[in-house]
């Protein structure tokens, strides 16, 4: 999708479709009054008859029949004027894209960003909503049955000053969203395509384009590094595991980097502790954490943020092959801590624990891991919000703030000492799974054993990585969650 910035009066701007935001119950804004007048009172009529009243995400498409240079106008509800938020603008923009798709229009113009006096934040939100809401993954459709996608969006501005300010905001929002869409593409790929080797190749390719250093550790490198936990998970599959290391270090050697760690299980069958068959196909998305880390590095490098950032992606496939690791097995993790495997389906924490330990060699300022870690998180929080745990108040609150700003919200769960009991093992330092209670927290507590004293946050995206039904700017499927959240956090940090 291309974005264009144009200086134009919306009443004199020819286009196939013009998107205009409307507040609930309010038709008397200068722009709406003028449009209404040109359209012979059509909008006032909608409001009076309550056909369209500006409620959030409600739309009304009007053909102008030559009364205006714009062929059609799509009115989109923004809700009450004094309750407008960035996320509502994102939603309205996403709604507009999705509702215009069946009309076959390939290029549209929009005024959604000007609702709040055209602040940079609202403009960014309007671009994000359009890009994220207009996304679809149709790489494997051989027949043209899908409605066409919108390829060009023109943003209208009143004057040169606004337009040139707008241009840079639009460019940055596009850079950011392209990274989120990279994450969506990777997660949407089926697991027979997106193997650990595929993730490694994609990482190398992306890093080549954006000037990031990328290194791939192979199985024998992992053996030399005694990453037994990561290796154990990979044993049941023919696909060799990879440990992907991305380094973006423009800020100099003296500055400690932030290290991001992403779970990259390209398919999670559960292993010998096999998952039930219903919905197992969704477990191709068990590398959404890895995708979020790749996307974040791409965005940070493309935006040239002046900070040091490292991405670590342990990636493997969890299958019940003849050589698979088994319940009861004993693993010595890279950190030296021993783990009794009681459930091979609790594989994510095993991959992650070696990566978290490996992260220590960077003497990191902070570690943030992102993982589709527990079904319990979906039970607790659904698909609305990402679970957050951590050991550092200021890091946690910075991430929460970034969550609110980006619309990728997070909700904290406690890591109190009492929960530590759950993972006690009779024969090892810990076991890899506890009982039925507090599954998300016990997983977070497990990871905590491997981060030492470094400020650390764990993000459980099991619920938020995949959208079941489709929302205004989250079409059905992969959401790319984590990229916009982390880039927002890192932008504030820089
Ligand atoms: N990848 C799953 C978690 C998951 C479940 C993600 C549903 C997305 C949707 C993870 O590896 C897993 O299987 N976790 C187990 C842990 C348990 C065995 C302690 C779970 O949640 O059941
Ligand atoms: Mn699992
Ligand atoms: Zn998993």
Coordinates of C-alpha atoms and ligand atoms in Angstrom, one line a residue:
X1 CA 0.0 0.0 0.0
X2 CA 1.3 3.4 -1.0
X3 CA 0.6 6.6 0.8
X4 CA 0.6 10.1 -0.8
X5 CA 0.4 13.4 0.9
X6 CA -1.5 16.1 -1.0
X7 CA -2.6 19.7 -0.3
X8 CA -6.3 19.9 -1.3
X9 CA -9.7 21.1 -0.4
X10 CA -11.8 18.0 0.1
X11 CA -14.7 19.6 -1.7
X12 CA -12.6 20.2 -4.8
X13 CA -10.6 16.9 -4.7
X14 CA -11.4 14.3 -7.4
X15 CA -11.1 10.7 -6.2
X16 CA -12.8 7.4 -6.4
X17 CA -13.7 7.4 -2.7
X18 CA -13.1 9.9 0.1
X19 CA -13.0 8.7 3.7
X20 CA -14.4 11.2 6.3
X21 CA -14.5 10.7 10.1
X22 CA -17.7 11.7 12.0
X23 CA -18.3 12.2 15.6
X24 CA -21.3 10.7 17.3
X25 CA -24.3 13.1 17.2
X26 CA -22.2 16.0 15.7
X27 CA -22.8 17.1 12.1
X28 CA -22.0 20.8 12.6
X29 CA -18.2 20.7 12.1
X30 CA -17.0 23.1 9.4
X31 CA -16.1 20.2 7.0
X32 CA -19.2 18.1 7.6
X33 CA -21.4 21.2 7.2
X34 CA -19.9 22.0 3.8
X35 CA -20.1 18.4 2.6
X36 CA -23.6 18.1 3.9
X37 CA -24.6 21.2 2.0
X38 CA -23.1 19.9 -1.3
X39 CA -24.9 16.7 -0.8
X40 CA -28.3 18.4 -0.3
X41 CA -28.5 17.7 3.4
X42 CA -27.9 14.0 3.1
X43 CA -25.7 13.7 6.2
X44 CA -28.1 15.6 8.4
X45 CA -30.8 13.3 7.2
X46 CA -28.8 10.2 8.2
X47 CA -28.3 11.6 11.7
X48 CA -32.0 12.6 12.1
X49 CA -33.3 9.2 10.9
X50 CA -30.5 7.6 13.0
X51 CA -29.3 5.7 9.9
X52 CA -25.8 6.7 10.7
X53 CA -25.0 8.7 13.8
X54 CA -21.2 8.6 14.0
X55 CA -21.0 5.6 16.4
X56 CA -17.4 4.1 16.4
X57 CA -16.8 1.8 13.5
X58 CA -20.2 2.3 11.9
X59 CA -20.0 3.3 8.2
X60 CA -22.1 4.8 5.5
X61 CA -21.2 4.9 1.8
X62 CA -22.7 7.7 -0.3
X63 CA -22.4 8.1 -4.1
X64 CA -22.1 11.8 -4.8
X65 CA -23.7 11.6 -8.4
X66 CA -21.6 14.5 -9.6
X67 CA -22.4 16.8 -6.8
X68 CA -18.7 16.6 -5.7
X69 CA -15.5 15.7 -7.5
X70 CA -15.2 12.7 -5.2
X71 CA -17.2 9.8 -6.7
X72 CA -18.1 8.3 -3.3
X73 CA -17.8 9.4 0.3
X74 CA -17.4 6.9 3.1
X75 CA -18.5 8.3 6.4
X76 CA -16.9 6.5 9.3
X77 CA -18.0 6.8 13.0
X78 CA -15.4 7.9 15.5
X79 CA -17.6 7.9 18.6
X80 CA -18.0 10.8 20.9
X81 CA -15.8 13.8 20.2
X82 CA -14.5 14.2 23.8
X83 CA -13.8 10.5 24.0
X84 CA -11.5 10.2 21.0
X85 CA -8.3 8.2 21.4
X86 CA -5.5 7.2 19.1
X87 CA -6.9 3.6 19.1
X88 CA -10.3 4.8 18.0
X89 CA -8.7 6.5 15.0
X90 CA -6.7 3.3 14.3
X91 CA -10.0 1.3 14.4
X92 CA -11.9 3.8 12.2
X93 CA -9.2 3.7 9.6
X94 CA -9.1 -0.1 9.7
X95 CA -12.9 -0.2 9.4
X96 CA -12.8 2.1 6.4
X97 CA -10.2 -0.1 4.6
X98 CA -12.2 -3.3 5.3
X99 CA -15.5 -1.8 4.3
X100 CA -14.2 -0.4 1.0
X101 CA -12.6 -3.6 -0.1
X102 CA -15.7 -5.2 -1.7
X103 CA -16.3 -1.9 -3.7
X104 CA -13.4 -2.7 -6.0
X105 CA -11.8 0.7 -5.5
X106 CA -8.0 0.6 -5.6
X107 CA -7.2 4.1 -4.5
X108 CA -8.9 6.2 -1.9
X109 CA -8.4 9.6 -0.2
X110 CA -8.8 10.2 3.5
X111 CA -9.4 12.9 6.0
X112 CA -9.5 10.7 9.1
X113 CA -6.3 12.1 10.5
X114 CA -7.6 15.7 10.8
X115 CA -10.2 14.9 13.3
X116 CA -8.1 16.2 16.2
X117 CA -6.7 19.2 14.6
X118 CA -4.3 16.8 12.7
X119 CA -1.9 16.1 15.6
X120 CA 1.1 13.8 14.7
X121 CA -0.3 11.1 17.0
X122 CA -3.7 11.0 15.3
X123 CA -2.1 11.1 11.8
X124 CA 0.2 8.2 12.8
X125 CA -2.8 6.3 14.1
X126 CA -4.8 6.9 10.9
X127 CA -1.9 5.5 8.8
X128 CA -1.4 2.5 11.1
X129 CA -5.1 1.7 11.1
X130 CA -5.2 1.8 7.3
X131 CA -2.1 -0.4 6.8
X132 CA -2.9 -2.9 9.5
X133 CA -6.6 -3.1 8.6
X134 CA -6.0 -3.4 4.9
X135 CA -3.7 -6.4 5.3
X136 CA -4.4 -9.8 3.9
X137 CA -2.3 -12.9 3.4
X138 CA -3.3 -14.4 0.1
X139 CA 0.0 -15.8 -1.2
X140 CA -1.4 -19.2 -1.7
X141 CA -4.7 -18.3 -3.3
X142 CA -4.5 -19.3 -7.0
X143 CA -7.9 -18.1 -7.9
X144 CA -8.9 -14.4 -7.9
X145 CA -11.9 -14.8 -5.7
X146 CA -10.9 -12.3 -3.0
X147 CA -12.0 -8.6 -3.3
X148 CA -9.2 -6.4 -4.5
X149 CA -7.1 -4.7 -2.0
X150 CA -6.6 -0.9 -1.8
X151 CA -3.3 0.0 -3.2
X152 CA -3.1 3.8 -2.8
X153 CA -4.1 6.1 0.1
X154 CA -4.0 9.8 -0.4
X155 CA -4.0 12.0 2.8
X156 CA -5.4 15.5 2.3
X157 CA -3.8 18.4 4.1
X158 CA -4.8 22.1 4.2
X159 CA -1.4 23.7 3.6
X160 CA 2.3 23.1 2.9
X161 CA 3.4 23.3 6.5
X162 CA 0.9 20.6 7.6
X163 CA 1.7 18.5 4.5
X164 CA 5.4 18.5 5.1
X165 CA 5.0 17.7 8.8
X166 CA 2.5 15.0 7.7
X167 CA 4.9 13.5 5.2
X168 CA 7.5 12.5 7.8
X169 CA 4.9 11.1 10.2
X170 CA 3.4 9.1 7.4
X171 CA 6.9 7.7 6.4
X172 CA 7.7 6.7 9.9
X173 CA 4.3 5.1 10.5
X174 CA 4.7 3.1 7.2
X175 CA 8.2 1.9 8.3
X176 CA 6.7 0.8 11.6
X177 CA 3.7 -1.0 10.1
X178 CA 5.8 -2.7 7.4
X179 CA 7.7 -4.3 10.2
X180 CA 4.5 -5.4 11.9
X181 CA 3.3 -6.8 8.6
X182 CA 6.6 -8.7 8.1
X183 CA 5.8 -10.4 11.5
X184 CA 2.3 -11.2 10.3
X185 CA 3.6 -12.7 7.0
X186 CA 6.0 -14.9 8.9
X187 CA 3.4 -16.1 11.4
X188 CA 0.8 -16.7 8.6
X189 CA 3.2 -19.0 6.7
X190 CA 2.4 -22.7 7.2
X191 CA 4.9 -24.7 9.2
X192 CA 6.0 -26.8 6.2
X193 CA 7.3 -23.5 4.8
X194 CA 8.3 -21.5 7.9
X195 CA 10.8 -24.0 9.4
X196 CA 13.7 -22.9 11.7
X197 CA 15.9 -22.7 8.5
X198 CA 13.4 -20.5 6.8
X199 CA 13.4 -18.1 9.8
X200 CA 17.2 -18.0 9.7
X201 CA 17.2 -17.3 5.9
X202 CA 14.6 -14.5 6.4
X203 CA 16.6 -13.0 9.3
X204 CA 19.8 -13.0 7.1
X205 CA 17.9 -11.4 4.2
X206 CA 16.2 -8.7 6.4
X207 CA 19.5 -7.9 8.2
X208 CA 21.3 -7.6 4.9
X209 CA 18.8 -5.0 3.8
X210 CA 18.9 -2.9 7.0
X211 CA 22.5 -3.1 8.0
X212 CA 22.1 -5.4 11.0
X213 CA 24.7 -8.0 11.9
X214 CA 23.2 -11.5 11.8
X215 CA 24.7 -14.8 12.8
X216 CA 23.2 -18.2 12.8
X217 CA 24.3 -20.8 15.4
X218 CA 23.9 -24.4 14.1
X219 CA 23.4 -27.5 16.1
X220 CA 27.1 -28.1 16.6
X221 CA 27.6 -24.5 17.8
X222 CA 24.8 -25.1 20.3
X223 CA 26.4 -28.3 21.4
X224 CA 29.6 -26.5 22.0
X225 CA 27.7 -23.9 24.1
X226 CA 25.9 -26.7 26.0
X227 CA 22.5 -25.4 25.1
X228 CA 20.9 -28.7 26.1
X229 CA 17.5 -27.3 26.8
X230 CA 17.1 -25.9 23.3
X231 CA 18.6 -29.0 21.7
X232 CA 16.2 -31.3 23.7
X233 CA 13.2 -29.6 22.1
X234 CA 14.5 -30.1 18.6
X235 CA 15.3 -33.8 19.0
X236 CA 12.0 -35.1 17.8
X237 CA 12.1 -33.3 14.5
X238 CA 14.0 -33.7 11.2
X239 CA 14.3 -29.9 11.0
X240 CA 17.6 -28.8 12.5
X241 CA 17.3 -26.1 15.2
X242 CA 18.8 -22.6 14.7
X243 CA 19.9 -20.0 17.1
X244 CA 19.5 -16.6 15.4
X245 CA 21.6 -13.7 16.7
X246 CA 20.9 -10.1 15.5
X247 CA 23.0 -7.2 16.5
X248 CA 22.2 -3.6 15.9
X249 CA 24.8 -1.6 17.8
X250 CA 25.2 1.9 16.4
X251 CA 25.5 3.5 19.9
X252 CA 29.0 2.3 20.7
X253 CA 30.6 -0.4 22.8
X254 CA 30.2 1.4 26.2
X255 CA 26.4 1.4 26.0
X256 CA 24.8 -1.8 27.3
X257 CA 22.2 -3.1 24.8
X258 CA 18.6 -4.1 25.3
X259 CA 18.3 -7.7 24.4
X260 CA 15.0 -9.1 22.9
X261 CA 14.4 -12.8 23.0
X262 CA 11.6 -14.4 20.9
X263 CA 10.2 -17.9 21.1
X264 CA 10.6 -19.5 17.7
X265 CA 8.8 -22.9 17.8
X266 CA 7.8 -23.2 14.2
X267 CA 5.3 -25.9 15.0
X268 CA 4.2 -27.1 18.4
X269 CA 2.6 -30.5 18.3
X270 CA 3.3 -30.9 22.0
X271 CA 5.9 -33.6 21.3
X272 CA 5.4 -36.9 23.2
X273 CA 2.9 -35.0 25.4
X274 CA 0.9 -34.7 22.2
X275 CA -1.7 -31.9 21.9
X276 CA -5.3 -32.7 21.1
X277 CA -6.1 -32.7 17.4
X278 CA -8.6 -29.8 17.5
X279 CA -7.0 -26.6 16.6
X280 CA -3.5 -28.0 16.4
X281 CA -3.0 -26.3 13.0
X282 CA -2.9 -23.0 14.9
X283 CA 0.4 -24.1 16.4
X284 CA 2.2 -22.9 13.3
X285 CA 1.9 -19.5 15.1
X286 CA 4.1 -20.6 17.9
X287 CA 7.0 -18.6 16.5
X288 CA 5.1 -15.3 16.8
X289 CA 7.6 -14.1 19.4
X290 CA 10.4 -14.7 17.0
X291 CA 8.5 -12.8 14.3
X292 CA 8.0 -9.9 16.7
X293 CA 11.7 -9.7 17.4
X294 CA 12.6 -9.8 13.7
X295 CA 10.0 -7.1 13.0
X296 CA 11.2 -4.9 15.9
X297 CA 14.8 -5.1 14.7
X298 CA 13.8 -4.2 11.2
X299 CA 11.8 -1.2 12.3
X300 CA 14.5 0.1 14.8
X301 CA 17.2 -0.2 12.1
X302 CA 15.0 1.4 9.4
X303 CA 14.1 4.3 11.8
X304 CA 17.8 4.5 12.7
X305 CA 17.1 4.8 16.4
X306 CA 20.3 5.7 18.3
X307 CA 20.4 2.7 20.7
X308 CA 22.0 -0.7 21.0
X309 CA 19.7 -3.6 20.4
X310 CA 20.2 -7.4 20.2
X311 CA 17.7 -10.0 19.1
X312 CA 18.0 -13.6 20.1
X313 CA 15.8 -16.2 18.5
X314 CA 16.0 -19.8 19.5
X315 CA 14.0 -21.8 16.9
X316 CA 13.1 -25.4 16.6
X317 CA 10.1 -27.7 15.8
X318 CA 8.4 -29.7 18.6
X319 CA 7.5 -33.1 17.2
X320 CA 7.2 -36.6 18.7
X321 CA 9.8 -38.3 16.5
X322 CA 11.7 -41.4 17.5
X323 CA 14.5 -39.5 19.0
X324 CA 12.2 -37.0 20.7
X325 CA 12.8 -35.9 24.3
X326 CA 10.5 -37.6 26.8
X327 CA 8.6 -36.9 30.0
X328 CA 11.0 -37.7 32.8
X329 CA 14.1 -36.7 30.9
X330 CA 16.7 -34.7 32.8
X331 CA 18.2 -31.7 31.0
X332 CA 21.2 -29.6 32.0
X333 CA 20.5 -26.1 30.7
X334 CA 23.3 -23.8 29.5
X335 CA 23.2 -22.0 32.8
X336 CA 24.1 -25.3 34.6
X337 CA 20.7 -25.5 36.3
X338 CA 19.0 -28.9 35.9
X339 CA 15.5 -29.4 34.7
X340 CA 13.2 -32.4 34.9
X341 CA 10.9 -32.6 31.9
X342 CA 7.5 -33.6 33.1
X343 CA 5.6 -32.3 29.9
X344 CA 7.2 -32.0 26.5
X345 CA 4.5 -29.5 25.6
X346 CA 6.1 -27.0 28.0
X347 CA 8.8 -26.6 25.4
X348 CA 8.9 -22.8 25.0
X349 CA 10.4 -22.2 28.3
X350 CA 13.2 -24.7 27.5
X351 CA 14.2 -22.9 24.3
X352 CA 13.9 -19.6 26.1
X353 CA 15.9 -20.5 29.2
X354 CA 19.1 -21.1 27.1
X355 CA 18.6 -17.9 25.1
X356 CA 18.0 -15.9 28.3
X357 CA 21.2 -17.3 29.8
X358 CA 23.1 -16.6 26.5
X359 CA 21.8 -13.0 26.7
X360 CA 23.9 -12.5 29.9
X361 CA 27.1 -12.2 27.8
X362 CA 26.0 -8.9 26.4
X363 CA 25.8 -7.4 30.0
X364 CA 22.4 -6.1 28.9
X365 CA 20.7 -3.0 30.3
X366 CA 17.4 -4.9 30.0
X367 CA 16.0 -8.2 28.6
X368 CA 12.6 -8.5 27.1
X369 CA 11.3 -11.8 26.0
X370 CA 8.2 -12.4 23.8
X371 CA 6.6 -15.8 23.6
X372 CA 3.3 -17.6 22.8
X373 CA 4.1 -19.4 26.1
X374 CA 0.9 -20.6 27.8
X375 CA -2.7 -21.6 27.0
X376 CA -3.4 -20.5 30.6
X377 CA -2.7 -16.9 29.4
X378 CA -5.5 -17.2 26.9
X379 CA -7.8 -18.5 29.6
X380 CA -6.9 -15.6 31.9
X381 CA -6.8 -12.7 29.5
X382 CA -8.3 -13.8 26.2
X383 CA -7.1 -12.3 23.0
X384 CA -7.5 -8.7 24.2
X385 CA -4.3 -8.1 26.1
X386 CA -0.8 -9.5 26.4
X387 CA 0.4 -10.9 29.8
X388 CA 3.3 -9.1 31.4
X389 CA 5.6 -10.3 34.2
X390 CA 9.0 -9.0 35.3
X391 CA 11.5 -8.2 38.0
X392 CA 11.9 -4.4 37.6
X393 CA 9.2 -1.8 38.3
X394 CA 10.5 1.0 36.0
X395 CA 11.0 -1.4 33.0
X396 CA 7.5 -2.8 33.6
X397 CA 5.9 0.6 33.8
X398 CA 7.7 1.8 30.6
X399 CA 6.3 -1.2 28.8
X400 CA 2.8 -0.6 30.1
X401 CA 3.0 3.0 28.9
X402 CA 4.2 1.8 25.5
X403 CA 1.3 -0.6 25.5
X404 CA -1.3 2.1 26.0
X405 CA 0.3 4.3 23.3
X406 CA 0.6 1.6 20.7
X407 CA -2.8 0.0 21.4
X408 CA -0.9 -3.3 22.0
X409 CA -1.8 -3.3 25.7
X410 CA -0.3 -5.4 28.4
X411 CA -1.6 -6.6 31.8
X412 CA 0.6 -7.5 34.7
X413 CA 0.5 -10.8 36.6
X414 CA 2.4 -11.2 39.8
X415 CA 5.6 -13.3 40.2
X416 CA 5.3 -13.7 44.0
X417 CA 7.7 -16.1 45.8
X418 CA 4.9 -18.4 46.8
X419 CA 4.4 -19.4 43.2
X420 CA 7.9 -20.8 43.2
X421 CA 6.7 -24.0 45.0
X422 CA 4.8 -25.1 41.9
X423 CA 8.0 -25.9 39.9
X424 CA 9.9 -27.8 42.6
X425 CA 11.3 -31.1 41.3
X426 CA 12.3 -34.2 43.3
X427 CA 15.3 -34.9 41.2
X428 CA 16.4 -31.6 39.6
X429 CA 16.6 -27.9 40.4
X430 CA 13.2 -27.5 38.8
X431 CA 10.6 -29.2 36.6
X432 CA 9.4 -27.7 33.4
X433 CA 5.6 -27.7 34.2
X434 CA 3.5 -27.4 37.3
X435 CA -0.1 -28.4 38.1
X436 CA -3.2 -26.9 36.6
X437 CA -3.1 -23.6 38.6
X438 CA -1.3 -20.3 37.7
X439 CA 0.1 -21.7 34.5
X440 CA 1.2 -18.4 33.1
X441 CA 2.8 -17.2 36.3
X442 CA 4.7 -20.5 36.9
X443 CA 6.1 -20.3 33.3
X444 CA 7.2 -16.7 34.0
X445 CA 8.7 -17.8 37.3
X446 CA 10.6 -20.5 35.4
X447 CA 12.1 -18.0 33.0
X448 CA 13.1 -15.7 35.9
X449 CA 15.6 -18.3 37.1
X450 CA 17.7 -17.6 34.0
X451 CA 17.9 -13.8 33.9
X452 CA 20.0 -13.2 37.0
X453 CA 19.8 -9.6 38.3
X454 CA 19.2 -8.0 34.9
X455 CA 16.0 -5.9 34.6
X456 CA 13.7 -8.2 32.7
X457 CA 10.2 -8.4 31.3
X458 CA 8.4 -11.4 29.9
X459 CA 5.5 -10.9 27.5
X460 CA 3.1 -13.9 27.0
X461 CA 1.4 -13.3 23.7
X462 CA -0.3 -16.7 23.4
X463 CA -3.7 -14.9 23.3
X464 CA -2.8 -11.8 21.3
X465 CA -0.7 -13.3 18.5
X466 CA -3.6 -14.7 16.6
X467 CA -7.0 -13.1 16.0
X468 CA -9.9 -15.6 15.6
X469 CA -12.7 -13.4 14.4
X470 CA -11.2 -10.2 13.0
X471 CA -11.3 -6.7 14.4
X472 CA -11.1 -3.3 12.8
X473 CA -7.3 -3.2 12.3
X474 CA -6.6 -6.8 13.2
X475 CA -8.0 -8.9 10.3
X476 CA -8.5 -12.6 11.1
X477 CA -5.2 -14.4 11.6
X478 CA -1.7 -13.3 12.6
X479 CA -1.7 -9.9 14.4
X480 CA 2.0 -9.1 14.3
X481 CA 1.7 -8.2 18.0
X482 CA 4.8 -7.0 19.8
X483 CA 6.4 -5.0 17.0
X484 CA 4.5 -1.8 17.6
X485 CA 4.7 -2.2 21.4
X486 CA 8.5 -2.8 21.5
X487 CA 9.3 -0.1 18.9
X488 CA 7.2 2.4 21.0
X489 CA 9.1 1.4 24.1
X490 CA 12.5 1.7 22.3
X491 CA 11.6 5.0 20.8
X492 CA 11.0 6.4 24.2
X493 CA 14.2 4.9 25.5
X494 CA 16.1 6.5 22.6
Ligands
LIG1 N1 2.6 -22.9 22.5 C1 1.9 -23.4 23.7 C2 1.0 -22.3 24.3 C3 -0.1 -21.8 23.5 C4 -1.4 -22.4 23.7 C5 0.0 -20.8 22.6 C6 -2.5 -21.9 23.0 C7 -1.1 -20.3 21.9 C8 -2.3 -20.9 22.1 C9 2.9 -23.8 24.7 O1 4.1 -24.4 24.2 C10 2.2 -24.9 25.5 O2 1.9 -25.9 25.0 N2 2.1 -24.6 26.8 C11 1.4 -25.6 27.7 C12 2.2 -25.5 29.0 C13 1.8 -26.6 29.9 C14 2.1 -28.0 29.4 C15 2.5 -26.4 31.2 C16 0.0 -25.2 27.8 O3 -0.3 -24.0 27.9 O4 -0.8 -26.1 27.9
LIG2 MN1 3.8 -26.5 23.8
LIG3 ZN1 4.6 -23.8 22.4

